[in-house]
Amino acid sequence: MTTSSALPEQAGRNCHHVINPFHSTHYFAPELAEEMAKAGIEHRSAGYFACRGAAMGAVGPGTITATFYNFNHELVARHVPQVWTVTTPQAVLDARLRAADATLRRLLGPEAVASPEMAEAAELALRATEGCSRSARPLYAAHADLPVPDAPHLAYWHAATLLREHRGDGHLSALLDAGLDGLEALVTHTATGRGMSHQGVMATRGWSEEDWSAAQERLRGRGLLDAEGELTEAGVQLRKDLERATDRLDRAPYEHLGAAGVARLTELATGFTTAVMEAGAFPATLFGK
């Protein structure tokens, strides 16, 4: 372990940005839809709520809305708790792991999956998770209770999941402190050009165009958005402050791993994430303006 002063600023954020997509590949993969269908879950949103929420048990819609943050509660309530009448959390967790396995094998190929670099990435990412905290982090804490898979590519995917949810839980605290509700968070993130596209939000989060317009008006009233829907100077600063606050809340795992370990994990993660993206892991219309 190194001291915090040895860890470059934004090193943890940079590492997260290349680890997170590796975790997220299965959400957009046909393998997950197939596994969810076998479990009796046909609707894509129901499958997402179930597979990401299953680590918390058969929770209700309020828990999903609270921990996922930017979904319309009405969409959540259409699928939860109904989804738990056709399957169980453990069955969903098993199906999710099978889907992740099949997805990564398809996207990366057998050589990369079995490579020494994959085993090294898994070891480094798991070591980083030793520095995570369960306190006030419900999604991270729930996933941290799950066993680590034996296969290196799934161990790395599991560690990526833990690091993603740890940062995500902290980010929600930052959003609350900034006074942004779930849709306002989406609107401002989309306006940066680095978040989900407007089309992606409308297709997955359950909000209407009227909801989006109302959120824009609220943000304009705070001086965060201009008439064209772009961030004002104050809006840009708010997003920067949010990322810095999230960095502070998520610093511990990367401090634990140390600067050299973070640099190496970032290098390895970049290679694997580049490979899955080049293999078409994500819809072209999902991100960016």
Coordinates of C-alpha atoms in Angstrom, one line a residue:
M1 CA 0.0 0.0 0.0
T2 CA 1.2 3.5 -0.8
T3 CA 0.3 6.8 0.8
S4 CA -2.4 9.0 -0.8
S5 CA 0.2 11.6 -1.9
A6 CA 1.7 8.9 -4.2
L7 CA -1.5 8.4 -6.1
P8 CA -1.9 10.9 -9.0
E9 CA -5.0 13.0 -9.0
Q10 CA -7.8 11.4 -11.0
A11 CA -5.9 8.1 -11.2
G12 CA -8.8 6.3 -9.6
R13 CA -11.3 8.0 -11.9
N14 CA -9.2 7.2 -15.0
C15 CA -9.0 3.5 -13.8
H16 CA -12.8 3.4 -13.2
H17 CA -13.5 4.7 -16.7
V18 CA -11.8 1.7 -18.3
I19 CA -13.0 -0.9 -15.8
N20 CA -16.6 0.1 -15.8
P21 CA -17.4 -0.7 -19.4
F22 CA -15.9 -4.2 -18.9
H23 CA -18.5 -4.9 -16.3
S24 CA -21.3 -3.3 -18.3
T25 CA -20.9 -5.4 -21.5
H26 CA -23.4 -8.1 -20.4
Y27 CA -26.3 -5.5 -20.0
F28 CA -26.4 -5.1 -23.8
A29 CA -25.6 -8.7 -24.8
P30 CA -28.0 -11.2 -26.3
E31 CA -26.6 -13.8 -23.8
L32 CA -28.2 -11.9 -20.9
A33 CA -31.6 -11.7 -22.6
E34 CA -31.4 -15.4 -23.3
E35 CA -30.5 -16.3 -19.7
M36 CA -33.2 -14.0 -18.3
A37 CA -35.8 -15.6 -20.6
K38 CA -34.9 -19.0 -19.3
A39 CA -35.6 -17.6 -15.8
G40 CA -39.0 -16.4 -17.0
I41 CA -38.0 -12.7 -17.4
E42 CA -38.9 -11.4 -20.9
H43 CA -38.8 -7.6 -20.5
R44 CA -35.4 -6.0 -20.8
S45 CA -36.0 -3.5 -18.0
A46 CA -37.2 -6.3 -15.7
G47 CA -34.1 -8.3 -16.5
Y48 CA -31.8 -5.3 -15.7
F49 CA -33.6 -4.5 -12.4
A50 CA -33.4 -8.2 -11.4
C51 CA -29.8 -9.0 -12.3
R52 CA -28.4 -5.8 -10.8
G53 CA -30.6 -5.9 -7.8
A54 CA -30.5 -9.6 -7.0
A55 CA -27.5 -9.3 -4.7
M56 CA -29.8 -7.4 -2.4
G57 CA -32.4 -10.1 -2.3
A58 CA -36.0 -10.0 -3.4
V59 CA -36.3 -6.2 -2.7
G60 CA -39.2 -4.1 -3.6
P61 CA -39.4 -1.2 -6.1
G62 CA -38.5 1.5 -3.6
T63 CA -35.1 -0.1 -2.9
I64 CA -34.4 -0.4 -6.6
T65 CA -35.4 3.2 -7.3
A66 CA -33.3 4.4 -4.4
T67 CA -30.2 2.5 -5.2
F68 CA -30.3 2.9 -9.0
Y69 CA -31.3 6.6 -8.6
N70 CA -32.0 7.7 -12.2
F71 CA -34.9 5.4 -13.2
N72 CA -38.5 6.6 -13.2
H73 CA -40.1 4.8 -10.2
E74 CA -43.2 4.1 -12.3
L75 CA -41.0 2.0 -14.7
V76 CA -39.4 0.1 -11.7
A77 CA -42.8 -0.5 -10.1
R78 CA -44.1 -2.1 -13.3
H79 CA -41.6 -4.9 -13.0
V80 CA -40.7 -5.1 -9.3
P81 CA -41.7 -7.0 -7.2
Q82 CA -43.5 -8.9 -10.0
V83 CA -40.2 -10.3 -11.2
W84 CA -39.7 -12.1 -8.0
T85 CA -42.9 -14.1 -8.5
V86 CA -41.4 -15.9 -11.5
T87 CA -37.8 -16.5 -10.3
T88 CA -35.5 -16.0 -7.3
P89 CA -32.5 -13.7 -6.6
Q90 CA -30.1 -16.7 -6.5
A91 CA -31.4 -18.0 -9.9
V92 CA -30.9 -14.6 -11.4
L93 CA -27.4 -14.3 -9.9
D94 CA -26.5 -17.7 -11.4
A95 CA -28.0 -16.7 -14.8
R96 CA -26.1 -13.3 -14.7
L97 CA -22.8 -15.0 -14.2
R98 CA -23.4 -17.5 -17.0
A99 CA -24.3 -14.5 -19.3
A100 CA -21.2 -12.6 -18.3
D101 CA -19.1 -15.7 -19.0
A102 CA -20.6 -16.3 -22.4
T103 CA -20.5 -12.6 -23.4
L104 CA -16.9 -12.1 -22.5
R105 CA -15.8 -15.3 -24.2
R106 CA -17.6 -14.1 -27.4
L107 CA -16.2 -10.6 -27.3
L108 CA -12.7 -11.4 -26.2
G109 CA -12.0 -14.8 -27.6
P110 CA -10.4 -17.8 -25.8
E111 CA -6.8 -16.6 -25.8
A112 CA -7.6 -13.3 -24.1
V113 CA -9.9 -14.9 -21.5
A114 CA -7.2 -17.4 -20.6
S115 CA -4.3 -15.0 -20.8
P116 CA -1.8 -14.2 -18.0
E117 CA -2.8 -10.5 -18.5
M118 CA -6.4 -11.4 -17.5
A119 CA -5.2 -13.2 -14.4
E120 CA -3.1 -10.2 -13.5
A121 CA -6.0 -7.8 -14.0
A122 CA -8.1 -10.0 -11.8
E123 CA -5.5 -10.0 -9.0
L124 CA -5.0 -6.3 -9.1
A125 CA -8.7 -5.4 -9.2
L126 CA -9.5 -7.8 -6.4
R127 CA -6.7 -6.3 -4.4
A128 CA -8.1 -2.8 -4.9
T129 CA -11.5 -4.0 -3.6
E130 CA -9.9 -4.8 -0.3
G131 CA -9.8 -1.0 0.3
C132 CA -13.5 -0.5 -0.4
S133 CA -16.0 0.3 2.4
R134 CA -19.5 -1.1 2.9
S135 CA -20.6 2.0 4.9
A136 CA -23.5 3.8 3.2
R137 CA -22.9 1.8 0.0
P138 CA -25.8 -0.7 -0.4
L139 CA -25.1 -1.9 -3.9
Y140 CA -21.4 -2.4 -3.3
A141 CA -22.0 -4.1 0.1
A142 CA -24.6 -6.5 -1.4
H143 CA -22.2 -7.5 -4.2
A144 CA -19.3 -7.8 -1.8
D145 CA -21.1 -10.6 0.0
L146 CA -21.1 -12.7 -3.2
P147 CA -18.3 -15.3 -3.8
V148 CA -15.5 -14.5 -6.1
P149 CA -15.7 -16.7 -9.2
D150 CA -12.8 -19.1 -9.9
A151 CA -12.2 -18.3 -13.6
P152 CA -9.9 -15.3 -13.9
H153 CA -12.1 -13.4 -16.5
L154 CA -15.1 -13.8 -14.2
A155 CA -13.0 -12.9 -11.1
Y156 CA -12.0 -9.7 -12.9
W157 CA -15.6 -9.0 -14.0
H158 CA -16.7 -9.5 -10.4
A159 CA -14.0 -7.1 -9.1
A160 CA -15.0 -4.6 -11.8
T161 CA -18.6 -4.9 -10.6
L162 CA -17.5 -4.2 -7.0
L163 CA -15.4 -1.2 -8.0
R164 CA -18.2 0.1 -10.2
E165 CA -20.9 -0.1 -7.5
H166 CA -18.5 1.3 -4.9
R167 CA -17.9 4.4 -7.0
G168 CA -21.6 4.6 -8.0
D169 CA -22.9 4.5 -4.4
G170 CA -20.5 7.4 -3.5
H171 CA -21.6 9.3 -6.6
L172 CA -25.2 9.2 -5.5
S173 CA -24.2 10.8 -2.2
A174 CA -22.5 13.6 -4.3
L175 CA -25.6 14.0 -6.4
L176 CA -27.8 14.3 -3.3
D177 CA -25.5 16.9 -1.9
A178 CA -25.6 18.9 -5.2
G179 CA -29.4 18.9 -5.1
L180 CA -29.8 16.9 -8.3
D181 CA -32.6 14.4 -8.6
G182 CA -32.2 11.3 -10.8
L183 CA -33.5 12.9 -14.1
E184 CA -31.6 16.2 -13.5
A185 CA -28.5 14.1 -13.0
L186 CA -29.1 12.5 -16.4
V187 CA -29.9 15.8 -18.2
T188 CA -26.7 17.4 -16.9
H189 CA -24.5 14.4 -17.6
T190 CA -25.9 14.1 -21.2
A191 CA -25.2 17.8 -21.7
T192 CA -21.5 17.2 -21.0
G193 CA -21.4 15.0 -24.1
R194 CA -19.9 12.1 -22.1
G195 CA -23.0 10.6 -20.6
M196 CA -25.8 8.6 -22.1
S197 CA -27.4 10.1 -25.2
H198 CA -30.9 11.6 -25.0
Q199 CA -32.0 8.7 -27.1
G200 CA -30.4 6.2 -24.7
V201 CA -32.0 7.8 -21.7
M202 CA -35.5 7.8 -23.3
A203 CA -35.1 4.1 -24.3
T204 CA -34.0 2.8 -20.9
R205 CA -34.9 5.0 -18.0
G206 CA -38.7 5.3 -18.3
W207 CA -38.9 9.1 -18.5
S208 CA -41.1 11.0 -21.0
E209 CA -40.2 14.0 -23.1
E210 CA -42.4 16.1 -20.8
D211 CA -40.4 14.8 -17.8
W212 CA -37.1 15.7 -19.6
S213 CA -38.3 19.2 -20.5
A214 CA -39.5 19.8 -17.0
A215 CA -36.1 18.8 -15.6
Q216 CA -34.4 21.1 -18.1
E217 CA -36.6 24.0 -16.9
R218 CA -35.7 23.3 -13.3
L219 CA -32.0 23.4 -14.2
R220 CA -32.5 26.6 -16.1
G221 CA -34.1 28.1 -13.0
R222 CA -30.9 27.3 -11.1
G223 CA -28.7 28.8 -13.8
L224 CA -27.2 25.4 -14.7
L225 CA -28.6 25.0 -18.3
D226 CA -29.0 27.6 -21.0
A227 CA -31.9 28.0 -23.5
E228 CA -30.4 25.5 -26.0
G229 CA -30.0 22.8 -23.3
E230 CA -26.3 23.3 -22.9
L231 CA -24.5 23.6 -19.6
T232 CA -23.8 27.1 -18.4
E233 CA -20.5 28.0 -16.8
A234 CA -22.1 27.2 -13.5
G235 CA -23.4 23.9 -14.8
V236 CA -20.0 22.9 -16.1
Q237 CA -18.5 23.7 -12.7
L238 CA -21.2 21.7 -10.9
R239 CA -20.3 18.6 -13.0
K240 CA -16.6 19.1 -12.3
D241 CA -17.4 19.4 -8.6
L242 CA -19.5 16.3 -8.7
E243 CA -16.6 14.3 -10.2
R244 CA -14.1 15.6 -7.7
A245 CA -16.5 14.7 -4.8
T246 CA -17.0 11.3 -6.2
D247 CA -13.2 10.9 -6.6
R248 CA -12.8 11.7 -2.9
L249 CA -15.4 9.2 -1.8
D250 CA -13.9 6.5 -4.1
R251 CA -10.2 7.1 -3.3
A252 CA -9.7 4.3 -0.8
P253 CA -9.5 1.3 -3.1
Y254 CA -7.0 3.0 -5.4
E255 CA -4.9 4.2 -2.4
H256 CA -4.9 0.6 -1.2
L257 CA -3.7 -0.7 -4.5
G258 CA -1.0 2.0 -4.8
A259 CA 0.1 4.2 -7.7
A260 CA 2.1 1.5 -9.5
G261 CA -0.8 -1.0 -9.2
V262 CA -3.4 1.5 -10.4
A263 CA -1.3 2.4 -13.4
R264 CA -0.8 -1.3 -14.3
L265 CA -4.5 -2.1 -13.8
T266 CA -5.5 0.9 -15.9
E267 CA -3.2 -0.3 -18.7
L268 CA -4.6 -3.8 -18.6
A269 CA -8.2 -2.6 -18.3
T270 CA -7.7 -0.3 -21.2
G271 CA -6.7 -3.2 -23.4
F272 CA -9.6 -5.4 -22.5
T273 CA -12.2 -2.6 -22.7
T274 CA -10.9 -1.5 -26.0
A275 CA -11.2 -5.1 -27.3
V276 CA -14.8 -5.5 -26.2
M277 CA -15.8 -2.1 -27.6
E278 CA -14.2 -2.9 -30.9
A279 CA -16.1 -6.2 -30.9
G280 CA -19.4 -4.2 -30.8
A281 CA -20.3 -4.6 -27.1
F282 CA -22.3 -1.4 -27.0
P283 CA -25.0 0.2 -29.2
A284 CA -23.6 3.0 -31.3
T285 CA -26.5 5.4 -30.2
L286 CA -26.1 4.8 -26.5
F287 CA -23.5 7.4 -25.5
G288 CA -22.7 11.0 -26.4
K289 CA -25.0 13.7 -27.7

